[in-house]
Amino acid sequence: VQLQASGGGLVQPGGSLRLSCAASERTSIAWFRQAPEKEREFVAALRRSDNNKFYTDSVKGRFTISRDSAKNTVYLQMNSLKPEDTAIYFCAASKVSHLIQSRIWAGDSYDHWGQGTLVTVSS
């Protein structure tokens, strides 16, 4: 699976960005992020089998993950951005159609990773 992430940039606090992850095939897709000097963390996922969506608590109500099946592209709409959202964002794919919930959050559940896209939230 080939992944192409895009859409990062500089935005002021409270602003919005939409990240895109174009995939070469339909898979379960997750977004992770890594801030400077911090561990990589799970952000959101969209499970292929049932289109269920999963979010880490810190982004619930602000971020929305969605899929355009015709384009094989998964989006991460990020609203009400905060400085602590600043990070490199990566999309990742798993060929497992129904990842169990306990594995959705784990980076090693995903076999393929796109290049990162930098999101900077700053005034």
mmCIF file with all atom_site columns, N, CA and C in Angstrom, residues 9 19 24 26-27 29 32 47 52 73 78-80 84-85 89 109 112 119:
data_model
loop_
_atom_site.group_PDB
_atom_site.id
_atom_site.type_symbol
_atom_site.label_atom_id
_atom_site.label_alt_id
_atom_site.label_comp_id
_atom_site.label_asym_id
_atom_site.label_entity_id
_atom_site.label_seq_id
_atom_site.pdbx_PDB_ins_code
_atom_site.Cartn_x
_atom_site.Cartn_y
_atom_site.Cartn_z
_atom_site.occupancy
_atom_site.B_iso_or_equiv
_atom_site.pdbx_formal_charge
_atom_site.auth_seq_id
_atom_site.auth_comp_id
_atom_site.auth_asym_id
_atom_site.auth_atom_id
_atom_site.pdbx_PDB_model_num
ATOM 1  N N  . GLY A 1 9   ? 0.588   22.632 7.410  1.00 0.00 ? 9   GLY A N  1
ATOM 2  C CA . GLY A 1 9   ? 0.942   24.036 7.232  1.00 0.00 ? 9   GLY A CA 1
ATOM 3  C C  . GLY A 1 9   ? 0.953   24.759 8.554  1.00 0.00 ? 9   GLY A C  1
ATOM 4  N N  . LEU A 1 19  ? -6.049  17.552 6.537  1.00 0.00 ? 19  LEU A N  1
ATOM 5  C CA . LEU A 1 19  ? -5.002  16.672 6.028  1.00 0.00 ? 19  LEU A CA 1
ATOM 6  C C  . LEU A 1 19  ? -5.625  15.620 5.118  1.00 0.00 ? 19  LEU A C  1
ATOM 7  N N  . SER A 1 24  ? -3.220  3.764  -2.170 1.00 0.00 ? 24  SER A N  1
ATOM 8  C CA . SER A 1 24  ? -3.265  3.018  -3.433 1.00 0.00 ? 24  SER A CA 1
ATOM 9  C C  . SER A 1 24  ? -4.352  1.944  -3.414 1.00 0.00 ? 24  SER A C  1
ATOM 10 N N  . ARG A 1 26  ? -7.945  0.374  -0.766 1.00 0.00 ? 26  ARG A N  1
ATOM 11 C CA . ARG A 1 26  ? -8.811  0.629  0.378  1.00 0.00 ? 26  ARG A CA 1
ATOM 12 C C  . ARG A 1 26  ? -8.348  -0.206 1.568  1.00 0.00 ? 26  ARG A C  1
ATOM 13 N N  . THR A 1 27  ? -8.035  0.478  2.663  1.00 0.00 ? 27  THR A N  1
ATOM 14 C CA . THR A 1 27  ? -7.536  -0.193 3.867  1.00 0.00 ? 27  THR A CA 1
ATOM 15 C C  . THR A 1 27  ? -8.085  0.533  5.095  1.00 0.00 ? 27  THR A C  1
ATOM 16 N N  . ILE A 1 29  ? -7.248  3.006  7.872  1.00 0.00 ? 29  ILE A N  1
ATOM 17 C CA . ILE A 1 29  ? -6.280  4.109  7.894  1.00 0.00 ? 29  ILE A CA 1
ATOM 18 C C  . ILE A 1 29  ? -6.305  4.778  9.256  1.00 0.00 ? 29  ILE A C  1
ATOM 19 N N  . PHE A 1 32  ? -1.383  9.295  12.998 1.00 0.00 ? 32  PHE A N  1
ATOM 20 C CA . PHE A 1 32  ? -0.555  9.433  14.188 1.00 0.00 ? 32  PHE A CA 1
ATOM 21 C C  . PHE A 1 32  ? 0.166   10.775 14.104 1.00 0.00 ? 32  PHE A C  1
ATOM 22 N N  . ARG A 1 47  ? -11.850 2.440  10.463 1.00 0.00 ? 47  ARG A N  1
ATOM 23 C CA . ARG A 1 47  ? -11.723 1.001  10.239 1.00 0.00 ? 47  ARG A CA 1
ATOM 24 C C  . ARG A 1 47  ? -12.416 0.606  8.945  1.00 0.00 ? 47  ARG A C  1
ATOM 25 N N  . ASN A 1 52  ? -16.177 2.391  11.218 1.00 0.00 ? 52  ASN A N  1
ATOM 26 C CA . ASN A 1 52  ? -16.154 2.997  12.551 1.00 0.00 ? 52  ASN A CA 1
ATOM 27 C C  . ASN A 1 52  ? -14.961 3.917  12.690 1.00 0.00 ? 52  ASN A C  1
ATOM 28 N N  . THR A 1 73  ? -9.149  8.170  -0.592 1.00 0.00 ? 73  THR A N  1
ATOM 29 C CA . THR A 1 73  ? -8.470  9.194  0.208  1.00 0.00 ? 73  THR A CA 1
ATOM 30 C C  . THR A 1 73  ? -9.177  9.334  1.548  1.00 0.00 ? 73  THR A C  1
ATOM 31 N N  . MET A 1 78  ? -9.274  19.103 10.930 1.00 0.00 ? 78  MET A N  1
ATOM 32 C CA . MET A 1 78  ? -8.831  19.532 12.252 1.00 0.00 ? 78  MET A CA 1
ATOM 33 C C  . MET A 1 78  ? -9.332  20.947 12.496 1.00 0.00 ? 78  MET A C  1
ATOM 34 N N  . ASN A 1 79  ? -10.197 21.101 13.462 1.00 0.00 ? 79  ASN A N  1
ATOM 35 C CA . ASN A 1 79  ? -10.761 22.399 13.817 1.00 0.00 ? 79  ASN A CA 1
ATOM 36 C C  . ASN A 1 79  ? -10.320 22.790 15.218 1.00 0.00 ? 79  ASN A C  1
ATOM 37 N N  . SER A 1 80  ? -10.495 24.050 15.540 1.00 0.00 ? 80  SER A N  1
ATOM 38 C CA . SER A 1 80  ? -10.150 24.564 16.877 1.00 0.00 ? 80  SER A CA 1
ATOM 39 C C  . SER A 1 80  ? -8.746  24.126 17.270 1.00 0.00 ? 80  SER A C  1
ATOM 40 N N  . GLU A 1 84  ? -0.666  22.833 21.128 1.00 0.00 ? 84  GLU A N  1
ATOM 41 C CA . GLU A 1 84  ? -0.241  21.468 21.467 1.00 0.00 ? 84  GLU A CA 1
ATOM 42 C C  . GLU A 1 84  ? -0.566  20.452 20.375 1.00 0.00 ? 84  GLU A C  1
ATOM 43 N N  . ASP A 1 85  ? -1.279  20.866 19.333 1.00 0.00 ? 85  ASP A N  1
ATOM 44 C CA . ASP A 1 85  ? -1.496  20.000 18.174 1.00 0.00 ? 85  ASP A CA 1
ATOM 45 C C  . ASP A 1 85  ? -0.313  20.049 17.199 1.00 0.00 ? 85  ASP A C  1
ATOM 46 N N  . TYR A 1 89  ? 2.414   14.912 11.288 1.00 0.00 ? 89  TYR A N  1
ATOM 47 C CA . TYR A 1 89  ? 1.297   13.974 11.212 1.00 0.00 ? 89  TYR A CA 1
ATOM 48 C C  . TYR A 1 89  ? 1.593   12.932 10.140 1.00 0.00 ? 89  TYR A C  1
ATOM 49 N N  . SER A 1 109 ? 0.213   -2.055 14.594 1.00 0.00 ? 109 SER A N  1
ATOM 50 C CA . SER A 1 109 ? -0.904  -2.679 13.869 1.00 0.00 ? 109 SER A CA 1
ATOM 51 C C  . SER A 1 109 ? -0.916  -2.276 12.402 1.00 0.00 ? 109 SER A C  1
ATOM 52 N N  . HIS A 1 112 ? 1.975   -0.040 6.754  1.00 0.00 ? 112 HIS A N  1
ATOM 53 C CA . HIS A 1 112 ? 2.477   0.911  5.781  1.00 0.00 ? 112 HIS A CA 1
ATOM 54 C C  . HIS A 1 112 ? 2.294   2.321  6.318  1.00 0.00 ? 112 HIS A C  1
ATOM 55 N N  . VAL A 1 119 ? 2.338   20.071 10.817 1.00 0.00 ? 119 VAL A N  1
ATOM 56 C CA . VAL A 1 119 ? 1.294   21.006 11.241 1.00 0.00 ? 119 VAL A CA 1
ATOM 57 C C  . VAL A 1 119 ? 1.869   21.865 12.359 1.00 0.00 ? 119 VAL A C  1
#
